[in-house]
Short mmCIF file of N, CA and C in Angstrom, two decimals:
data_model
loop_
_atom_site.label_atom_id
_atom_site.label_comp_id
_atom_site.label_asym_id
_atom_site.label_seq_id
_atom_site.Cartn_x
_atom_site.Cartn_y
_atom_site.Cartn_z
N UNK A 55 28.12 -72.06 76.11
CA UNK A 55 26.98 -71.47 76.69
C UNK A 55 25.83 -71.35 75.70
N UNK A 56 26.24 -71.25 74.58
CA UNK A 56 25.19 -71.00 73.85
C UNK A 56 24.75 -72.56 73.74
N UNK A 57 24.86 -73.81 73.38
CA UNK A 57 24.18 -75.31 73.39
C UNK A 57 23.45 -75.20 74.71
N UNK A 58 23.85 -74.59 76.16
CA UNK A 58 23.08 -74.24 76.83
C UNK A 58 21.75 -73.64 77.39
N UNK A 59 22.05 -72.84 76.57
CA UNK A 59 20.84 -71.43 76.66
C UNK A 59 19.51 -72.15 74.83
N UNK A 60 20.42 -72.99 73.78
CA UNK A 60 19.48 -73.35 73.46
C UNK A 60 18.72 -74.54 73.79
N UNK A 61 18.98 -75.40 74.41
CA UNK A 61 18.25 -76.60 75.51
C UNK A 61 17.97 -75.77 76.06
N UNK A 62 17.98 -74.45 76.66
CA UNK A 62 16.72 -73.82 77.70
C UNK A 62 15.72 -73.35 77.22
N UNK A 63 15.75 -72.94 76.09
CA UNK A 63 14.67 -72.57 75.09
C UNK A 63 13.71 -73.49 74.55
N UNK A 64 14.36 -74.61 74.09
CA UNK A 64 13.73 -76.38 73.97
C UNK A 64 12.87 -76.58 75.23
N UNK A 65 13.30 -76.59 76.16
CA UNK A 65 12.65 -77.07 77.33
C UNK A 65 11.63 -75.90 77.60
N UNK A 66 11.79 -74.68 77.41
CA UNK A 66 11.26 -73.82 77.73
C UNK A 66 9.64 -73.86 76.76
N UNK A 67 9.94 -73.82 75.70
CA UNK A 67 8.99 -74.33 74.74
C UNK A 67 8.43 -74.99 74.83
N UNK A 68 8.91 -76.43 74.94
CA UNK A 68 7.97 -77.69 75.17
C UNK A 68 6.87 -77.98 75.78
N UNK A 69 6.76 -77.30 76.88
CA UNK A 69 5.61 -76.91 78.20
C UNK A 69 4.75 -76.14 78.04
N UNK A 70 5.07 -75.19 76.55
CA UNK A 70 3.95 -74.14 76.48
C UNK A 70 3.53 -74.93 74.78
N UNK A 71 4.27 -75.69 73.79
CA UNK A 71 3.79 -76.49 72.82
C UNK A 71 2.41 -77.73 73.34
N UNK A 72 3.11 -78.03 74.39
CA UNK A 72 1.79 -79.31 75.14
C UNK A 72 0.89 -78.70 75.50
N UNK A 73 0.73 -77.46 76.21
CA UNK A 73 -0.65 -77.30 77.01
C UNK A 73 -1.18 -76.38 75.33
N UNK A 74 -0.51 -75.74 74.62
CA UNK A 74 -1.74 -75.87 73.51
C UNK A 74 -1.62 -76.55 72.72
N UNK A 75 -1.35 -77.78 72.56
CA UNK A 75 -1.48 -78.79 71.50
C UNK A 75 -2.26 -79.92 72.25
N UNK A 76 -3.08 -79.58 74.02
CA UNK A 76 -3.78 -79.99 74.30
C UNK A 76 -5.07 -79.46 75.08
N UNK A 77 -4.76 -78.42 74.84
CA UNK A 77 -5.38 -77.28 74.33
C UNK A 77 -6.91 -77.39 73.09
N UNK A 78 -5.66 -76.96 71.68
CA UNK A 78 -6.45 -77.62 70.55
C UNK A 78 -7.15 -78.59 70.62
N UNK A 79 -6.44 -79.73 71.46
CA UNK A 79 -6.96 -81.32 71.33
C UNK A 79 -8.32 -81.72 71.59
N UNK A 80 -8.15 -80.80 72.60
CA UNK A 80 -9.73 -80.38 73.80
C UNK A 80 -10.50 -79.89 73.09
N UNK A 81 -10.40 -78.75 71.92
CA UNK A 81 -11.15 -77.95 70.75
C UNK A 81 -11.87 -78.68 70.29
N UNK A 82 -10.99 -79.65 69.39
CA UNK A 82 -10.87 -80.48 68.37
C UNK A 82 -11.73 -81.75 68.54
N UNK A 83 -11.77 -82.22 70.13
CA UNK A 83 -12.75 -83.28 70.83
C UNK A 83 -14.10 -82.56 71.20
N UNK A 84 -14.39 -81.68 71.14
CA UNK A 84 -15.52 -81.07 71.80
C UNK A 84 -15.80 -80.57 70.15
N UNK A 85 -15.65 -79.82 69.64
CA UNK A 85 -15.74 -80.18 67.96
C UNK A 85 -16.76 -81.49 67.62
N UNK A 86 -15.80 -82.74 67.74
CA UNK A 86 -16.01 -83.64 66.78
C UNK A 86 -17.42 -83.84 67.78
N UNK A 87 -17.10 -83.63 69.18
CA UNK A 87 -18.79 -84.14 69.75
C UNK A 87 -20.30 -83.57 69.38
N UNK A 88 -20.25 -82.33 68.99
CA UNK A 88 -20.98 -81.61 68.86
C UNK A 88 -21.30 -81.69 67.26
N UNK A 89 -20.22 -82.45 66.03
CA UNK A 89 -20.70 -82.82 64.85
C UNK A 89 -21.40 -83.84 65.19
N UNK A 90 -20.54 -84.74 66.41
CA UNK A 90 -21.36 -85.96 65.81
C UNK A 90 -23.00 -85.82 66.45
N UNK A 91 -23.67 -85.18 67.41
CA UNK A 91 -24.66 -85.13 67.98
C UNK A 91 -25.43 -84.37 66.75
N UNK A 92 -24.97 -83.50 65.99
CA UNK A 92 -25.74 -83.03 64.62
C UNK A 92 -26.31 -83.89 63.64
N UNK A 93 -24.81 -84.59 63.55
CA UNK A 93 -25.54 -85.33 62.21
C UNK A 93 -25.93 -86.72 62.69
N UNK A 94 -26.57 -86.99 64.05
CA UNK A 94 -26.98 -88.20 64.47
C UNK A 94 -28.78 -87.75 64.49
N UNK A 95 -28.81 -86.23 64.99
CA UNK A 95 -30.19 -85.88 64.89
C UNK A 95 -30.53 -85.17 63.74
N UNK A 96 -30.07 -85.20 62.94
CA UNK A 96 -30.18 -84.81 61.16
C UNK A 96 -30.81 -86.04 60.07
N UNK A 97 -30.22 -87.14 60.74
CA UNK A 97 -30.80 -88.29 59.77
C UNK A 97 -32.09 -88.40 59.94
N UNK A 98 -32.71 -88.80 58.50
CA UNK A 98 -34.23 -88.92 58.48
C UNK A 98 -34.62 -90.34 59.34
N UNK A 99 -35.30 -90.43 59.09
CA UNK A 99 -35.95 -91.76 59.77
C UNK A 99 -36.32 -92.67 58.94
N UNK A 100 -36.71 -93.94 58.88
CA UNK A 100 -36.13 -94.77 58.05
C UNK A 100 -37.17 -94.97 57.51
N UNK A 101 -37.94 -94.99 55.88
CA UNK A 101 -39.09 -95.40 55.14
C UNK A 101 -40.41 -95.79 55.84
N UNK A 102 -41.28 -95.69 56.36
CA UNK A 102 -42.03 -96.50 56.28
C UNK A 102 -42.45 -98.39 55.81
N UNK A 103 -42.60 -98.77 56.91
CA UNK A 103 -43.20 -100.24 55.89
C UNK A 103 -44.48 -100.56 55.46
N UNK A 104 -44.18 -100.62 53.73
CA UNK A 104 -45.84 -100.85 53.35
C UNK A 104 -46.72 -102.16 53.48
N UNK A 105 -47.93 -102.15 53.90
CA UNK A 105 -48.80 -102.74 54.65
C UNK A 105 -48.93 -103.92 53.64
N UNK A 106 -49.07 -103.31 52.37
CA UNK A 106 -49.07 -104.47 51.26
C UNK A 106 -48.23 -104.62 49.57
N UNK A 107 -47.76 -105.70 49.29
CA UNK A 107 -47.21 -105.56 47.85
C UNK A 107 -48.03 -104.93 46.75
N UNK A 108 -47.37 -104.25 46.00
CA UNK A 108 -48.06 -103.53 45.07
C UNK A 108 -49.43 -103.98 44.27
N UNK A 109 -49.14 -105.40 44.27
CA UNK A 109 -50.29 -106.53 43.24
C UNK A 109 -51.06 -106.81 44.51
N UNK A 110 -50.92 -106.57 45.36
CA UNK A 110 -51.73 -107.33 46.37
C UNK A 110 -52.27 -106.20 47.29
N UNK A 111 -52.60 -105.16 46.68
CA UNK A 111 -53.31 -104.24 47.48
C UNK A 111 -54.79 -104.35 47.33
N UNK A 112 -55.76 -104.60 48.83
CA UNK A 112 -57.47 -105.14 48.57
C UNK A 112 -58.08 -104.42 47.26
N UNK A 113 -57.95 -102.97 47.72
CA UNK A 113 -58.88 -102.61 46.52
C UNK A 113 -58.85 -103.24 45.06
N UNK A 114 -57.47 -103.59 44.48
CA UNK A 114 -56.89 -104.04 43.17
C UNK A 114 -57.95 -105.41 43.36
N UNK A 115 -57.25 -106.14 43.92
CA UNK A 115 -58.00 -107.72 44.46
C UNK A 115 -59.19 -107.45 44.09
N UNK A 116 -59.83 -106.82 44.95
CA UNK A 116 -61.32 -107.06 45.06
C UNK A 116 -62.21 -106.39 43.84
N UNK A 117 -61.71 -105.58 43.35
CA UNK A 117 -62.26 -105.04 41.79
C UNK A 117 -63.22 -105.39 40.99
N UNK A 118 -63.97 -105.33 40.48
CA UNK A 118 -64.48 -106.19 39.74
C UNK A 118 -64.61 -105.91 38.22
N UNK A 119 -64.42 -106.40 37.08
CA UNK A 119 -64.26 -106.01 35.76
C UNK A 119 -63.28 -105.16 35.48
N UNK A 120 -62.17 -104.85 35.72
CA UNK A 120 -60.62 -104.26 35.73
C UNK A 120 -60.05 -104.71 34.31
N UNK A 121 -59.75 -103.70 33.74
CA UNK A 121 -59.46 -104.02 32.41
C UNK A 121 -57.59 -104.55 32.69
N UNK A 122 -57.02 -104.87 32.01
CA UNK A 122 -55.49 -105.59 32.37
C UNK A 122 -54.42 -104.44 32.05
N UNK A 123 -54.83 -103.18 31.11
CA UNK A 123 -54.35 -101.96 31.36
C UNK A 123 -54.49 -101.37 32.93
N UNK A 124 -55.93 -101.08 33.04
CA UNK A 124 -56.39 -100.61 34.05
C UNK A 124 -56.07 -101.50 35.66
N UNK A 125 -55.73 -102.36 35.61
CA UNK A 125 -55.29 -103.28 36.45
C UNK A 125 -53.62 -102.55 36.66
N UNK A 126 -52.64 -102.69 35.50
CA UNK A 126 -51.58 -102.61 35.55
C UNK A 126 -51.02 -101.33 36.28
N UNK A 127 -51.97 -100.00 35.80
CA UNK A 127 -51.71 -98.44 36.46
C UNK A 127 -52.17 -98.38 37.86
N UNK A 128 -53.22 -98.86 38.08
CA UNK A 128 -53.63 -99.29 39.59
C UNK A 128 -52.34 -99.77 40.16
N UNK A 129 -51.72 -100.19 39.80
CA UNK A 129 -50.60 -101.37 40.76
C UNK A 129 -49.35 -100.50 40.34
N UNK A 130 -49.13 -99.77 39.32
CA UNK A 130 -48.28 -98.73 39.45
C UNK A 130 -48.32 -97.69 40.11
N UNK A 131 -49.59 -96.88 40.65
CA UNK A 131 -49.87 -96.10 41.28
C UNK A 131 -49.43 -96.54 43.05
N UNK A 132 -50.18 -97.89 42.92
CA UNK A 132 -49.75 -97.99 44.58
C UNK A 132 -48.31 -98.39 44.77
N UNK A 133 -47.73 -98.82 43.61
CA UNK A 133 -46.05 -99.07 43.60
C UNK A 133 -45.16 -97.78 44.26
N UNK A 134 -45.75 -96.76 44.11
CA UNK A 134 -44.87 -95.35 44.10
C UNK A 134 -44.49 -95.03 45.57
N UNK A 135 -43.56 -94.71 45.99
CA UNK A 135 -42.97 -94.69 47.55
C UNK A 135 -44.07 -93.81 48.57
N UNK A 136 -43.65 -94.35 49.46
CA UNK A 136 -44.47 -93.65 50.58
C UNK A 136 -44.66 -91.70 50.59
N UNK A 137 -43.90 -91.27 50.06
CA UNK A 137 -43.83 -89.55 50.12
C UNK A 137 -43.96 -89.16 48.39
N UNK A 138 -44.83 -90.14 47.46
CA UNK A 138 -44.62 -89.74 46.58
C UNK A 138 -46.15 -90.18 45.91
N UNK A 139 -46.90 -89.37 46.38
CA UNK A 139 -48.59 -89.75 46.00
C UNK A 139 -48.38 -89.58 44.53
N UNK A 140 -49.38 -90.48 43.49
CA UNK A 140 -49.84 -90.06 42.21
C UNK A 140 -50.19 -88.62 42.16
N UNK A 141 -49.99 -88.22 40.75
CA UNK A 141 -50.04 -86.69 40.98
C UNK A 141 -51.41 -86.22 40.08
N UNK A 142 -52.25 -85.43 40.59
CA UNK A 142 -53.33 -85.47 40.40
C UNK A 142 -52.98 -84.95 38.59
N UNK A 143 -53.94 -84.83 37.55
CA UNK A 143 -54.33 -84.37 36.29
C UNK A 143 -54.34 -83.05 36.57
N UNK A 144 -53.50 -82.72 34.93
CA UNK A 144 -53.01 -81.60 34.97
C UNK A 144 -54.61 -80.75 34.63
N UNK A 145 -54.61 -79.86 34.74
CA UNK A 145 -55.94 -78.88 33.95
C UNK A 145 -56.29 -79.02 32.67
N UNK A 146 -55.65 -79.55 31.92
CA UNK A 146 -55.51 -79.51 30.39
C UNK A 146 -56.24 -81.27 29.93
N UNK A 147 -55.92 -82.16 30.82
CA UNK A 147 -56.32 -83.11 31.10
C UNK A 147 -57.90 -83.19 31.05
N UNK A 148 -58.86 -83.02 32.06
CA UNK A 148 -60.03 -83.45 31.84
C UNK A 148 -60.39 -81.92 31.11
N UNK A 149 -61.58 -82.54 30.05
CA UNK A 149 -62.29 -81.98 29.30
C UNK A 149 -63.47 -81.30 29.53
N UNK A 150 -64.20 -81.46 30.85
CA UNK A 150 -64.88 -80.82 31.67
C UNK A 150 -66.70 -81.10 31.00
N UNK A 151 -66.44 -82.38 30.40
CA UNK A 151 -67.77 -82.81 29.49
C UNK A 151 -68.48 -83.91 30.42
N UNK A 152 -68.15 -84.81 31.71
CA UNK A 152 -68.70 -85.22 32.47
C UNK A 152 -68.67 -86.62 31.75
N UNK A 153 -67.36 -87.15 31.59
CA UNK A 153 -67.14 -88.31 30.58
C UNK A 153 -67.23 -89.47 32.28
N UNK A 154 -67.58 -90.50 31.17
CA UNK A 154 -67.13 -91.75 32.38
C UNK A 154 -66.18 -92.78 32.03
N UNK A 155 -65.28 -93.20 32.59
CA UNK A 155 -64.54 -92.22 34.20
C UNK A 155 -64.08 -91.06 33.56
N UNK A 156 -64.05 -90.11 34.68
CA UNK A 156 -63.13 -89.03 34.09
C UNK A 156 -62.10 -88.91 34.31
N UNK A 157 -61.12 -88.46 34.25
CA UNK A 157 -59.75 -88.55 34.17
C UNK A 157 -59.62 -88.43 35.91
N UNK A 158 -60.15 -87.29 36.46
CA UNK A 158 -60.06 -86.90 38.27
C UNK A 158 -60.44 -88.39 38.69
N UNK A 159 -61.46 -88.65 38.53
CA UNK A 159 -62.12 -90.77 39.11
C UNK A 159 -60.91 -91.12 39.35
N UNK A 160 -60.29 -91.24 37.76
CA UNK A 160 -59.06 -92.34 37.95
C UNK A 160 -58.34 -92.31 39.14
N UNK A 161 -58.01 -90.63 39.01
CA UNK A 161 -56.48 -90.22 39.88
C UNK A 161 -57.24 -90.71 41.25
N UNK A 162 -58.63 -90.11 41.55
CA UNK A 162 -58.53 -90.37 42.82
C UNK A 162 -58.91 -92.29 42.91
N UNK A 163 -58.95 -92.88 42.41
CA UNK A 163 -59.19 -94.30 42.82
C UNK A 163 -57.18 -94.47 42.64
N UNK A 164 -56.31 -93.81 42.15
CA UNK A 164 -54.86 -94.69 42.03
C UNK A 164 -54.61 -93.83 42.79
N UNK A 165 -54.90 -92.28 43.65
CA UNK A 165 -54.56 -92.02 45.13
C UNK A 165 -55.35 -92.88 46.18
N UNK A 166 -56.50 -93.58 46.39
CA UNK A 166 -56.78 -94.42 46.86
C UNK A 166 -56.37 -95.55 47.49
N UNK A 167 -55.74 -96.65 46.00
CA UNK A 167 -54.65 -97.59 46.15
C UNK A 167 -53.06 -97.31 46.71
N UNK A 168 -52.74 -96.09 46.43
CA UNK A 168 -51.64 -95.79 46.73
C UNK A 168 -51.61 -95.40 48.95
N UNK A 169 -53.08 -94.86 48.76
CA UNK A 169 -52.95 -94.74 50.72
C UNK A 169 -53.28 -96.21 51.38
N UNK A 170 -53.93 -96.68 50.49
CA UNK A 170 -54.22 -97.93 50.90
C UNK A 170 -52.95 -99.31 51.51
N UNK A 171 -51.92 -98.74 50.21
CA UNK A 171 -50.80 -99.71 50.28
C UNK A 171 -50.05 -99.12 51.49
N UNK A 172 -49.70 -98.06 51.64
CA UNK A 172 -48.75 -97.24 52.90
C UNK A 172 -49.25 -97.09 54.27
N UNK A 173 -51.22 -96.52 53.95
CA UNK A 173 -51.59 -96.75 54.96
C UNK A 173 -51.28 -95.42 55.87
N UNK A 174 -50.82 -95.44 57.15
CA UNK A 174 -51.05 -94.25 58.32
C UNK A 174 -49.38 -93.64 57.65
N UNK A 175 -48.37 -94.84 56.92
CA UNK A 175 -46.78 -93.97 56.15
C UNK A 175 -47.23 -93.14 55.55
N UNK A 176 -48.19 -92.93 55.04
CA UNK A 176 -48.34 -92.15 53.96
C UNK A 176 -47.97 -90.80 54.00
N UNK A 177 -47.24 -90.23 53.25
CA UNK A 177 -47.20 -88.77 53.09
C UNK A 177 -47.17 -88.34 51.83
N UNK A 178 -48.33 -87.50 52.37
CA UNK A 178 -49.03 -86.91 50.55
C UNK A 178 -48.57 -85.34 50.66
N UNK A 179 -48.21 -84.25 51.35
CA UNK A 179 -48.12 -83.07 51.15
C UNK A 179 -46.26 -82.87 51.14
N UNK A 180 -45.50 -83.90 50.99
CA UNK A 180 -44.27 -83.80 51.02
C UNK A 180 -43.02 -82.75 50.16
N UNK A 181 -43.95 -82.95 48.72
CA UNK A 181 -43.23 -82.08 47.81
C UNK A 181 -44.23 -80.95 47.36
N UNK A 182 -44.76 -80.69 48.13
CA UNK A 182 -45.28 -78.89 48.10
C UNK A 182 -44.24 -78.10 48.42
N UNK A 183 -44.41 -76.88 48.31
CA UNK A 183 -43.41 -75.69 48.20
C UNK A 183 -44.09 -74.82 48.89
N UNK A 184 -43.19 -73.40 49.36
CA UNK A 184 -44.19 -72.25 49.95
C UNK A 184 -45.35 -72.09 49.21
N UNK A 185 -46.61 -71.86 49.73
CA UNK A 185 -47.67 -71.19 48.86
C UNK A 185 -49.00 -72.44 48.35
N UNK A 186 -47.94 -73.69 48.41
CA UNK A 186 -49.17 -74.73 48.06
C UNK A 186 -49.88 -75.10 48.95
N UNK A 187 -51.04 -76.01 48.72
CA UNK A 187 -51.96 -76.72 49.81
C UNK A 187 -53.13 -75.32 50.04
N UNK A 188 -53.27 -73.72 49.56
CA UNK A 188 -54.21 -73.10 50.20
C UNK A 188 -55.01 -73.65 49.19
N UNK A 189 -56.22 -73.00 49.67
CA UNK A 189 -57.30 -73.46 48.67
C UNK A 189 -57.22 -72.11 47.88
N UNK A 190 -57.91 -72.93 46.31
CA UNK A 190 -57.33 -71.75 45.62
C UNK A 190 -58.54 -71.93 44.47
N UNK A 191 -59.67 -71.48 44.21
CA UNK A 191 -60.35 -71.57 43.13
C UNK A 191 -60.07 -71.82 41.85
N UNK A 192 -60.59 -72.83 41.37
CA UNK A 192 -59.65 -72.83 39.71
C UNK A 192 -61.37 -72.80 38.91
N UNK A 193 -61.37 -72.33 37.65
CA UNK A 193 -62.30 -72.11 37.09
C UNK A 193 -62.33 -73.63 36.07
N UNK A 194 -62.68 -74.63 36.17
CA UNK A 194 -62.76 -75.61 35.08
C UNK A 194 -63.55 -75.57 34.09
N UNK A 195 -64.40 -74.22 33.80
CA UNK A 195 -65.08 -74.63 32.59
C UNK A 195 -64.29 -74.70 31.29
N UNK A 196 -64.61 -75.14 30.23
CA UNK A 196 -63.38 -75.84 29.13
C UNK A 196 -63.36 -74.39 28.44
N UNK A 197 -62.09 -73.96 28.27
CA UNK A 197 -61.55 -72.63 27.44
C UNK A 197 -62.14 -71.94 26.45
N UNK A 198 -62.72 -71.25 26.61
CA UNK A 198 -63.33 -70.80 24.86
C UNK A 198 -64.66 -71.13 25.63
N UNK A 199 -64.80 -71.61 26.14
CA UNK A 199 -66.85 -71.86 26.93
C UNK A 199 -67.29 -69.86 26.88
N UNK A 200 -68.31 -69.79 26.80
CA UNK A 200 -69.14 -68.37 26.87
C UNK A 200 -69.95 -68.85 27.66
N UNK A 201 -70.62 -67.92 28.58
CA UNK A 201 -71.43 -68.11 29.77
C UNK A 201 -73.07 -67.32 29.15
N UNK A 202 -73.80 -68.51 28.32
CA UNK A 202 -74.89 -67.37 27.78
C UNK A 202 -75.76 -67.18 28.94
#
């Protein structure tokens, strides 16, 4: 009696092991659907395509008297990925004496080439942080200046 009564327990079991081990299964499928719909609308979107090769961006081309330094940073500037504008001069940088070019010219003629090459891809405010982009007064007169 007892090999009896334990095949009734086996059987007895078995019927309540399946409906939650399909049960879980059901969890476990509704789970994986709901990852995969996450990380299908999580992926970024795919680069931008730039309009032109780095050497072959018009402004560079069309230049006129471009020194072969000055040629070379031009074409590095527009080399730099679509979310990764040249980064403007630090403060310490221009001297605030009204030199020609001044250091700001440059940046903005190699941010120039650089929208030029990407075009409407372009994204220039990408790696700001809370707090950047307001406008924010900066005083450029050169350090140690007295205001007679």
């Amino acid at each position: 009696m007892s090999a009896a009564a334990t095949s009734s327990q086996t059987a007895s079991s078995t019927p309540s092991d399946s409906s939650s081990t399909s049960g879980s299964s059901s969890l476990i499928s509704s789970l994986l659907v709901s990852l995969s719909s996450i990380s299908s609308s999580s992926n970024p979107p795919p680069p931008p395509t730039p309009l032109y090769a780095p050497a072959e961006v018009p402004r560079i081309m069309n230049a006129r008297r471009l020194t072969s330094t000055r040629t070379k940073q031009l074409v590095r500037a527009a080399a730099r990925a679509h979310d990764d504008p040249p980064p403007p001069p630090s403060l310490g940088e221009c001297c605030g004496s009204a030199c020609d070019p001044c250091v700001k010219d440059l940046w903005k003629e190699e941010l120039e080439c650089w929208r030029e090459r990407w075009g409407d891809g372009a994204v220039e405010g990408a790696g700001k942080t809370k707090g950047e982009g307001k406008d924010v007064k900066v005083d450029t007169r050169m350090p140690g200046s007295l205001d007679w």
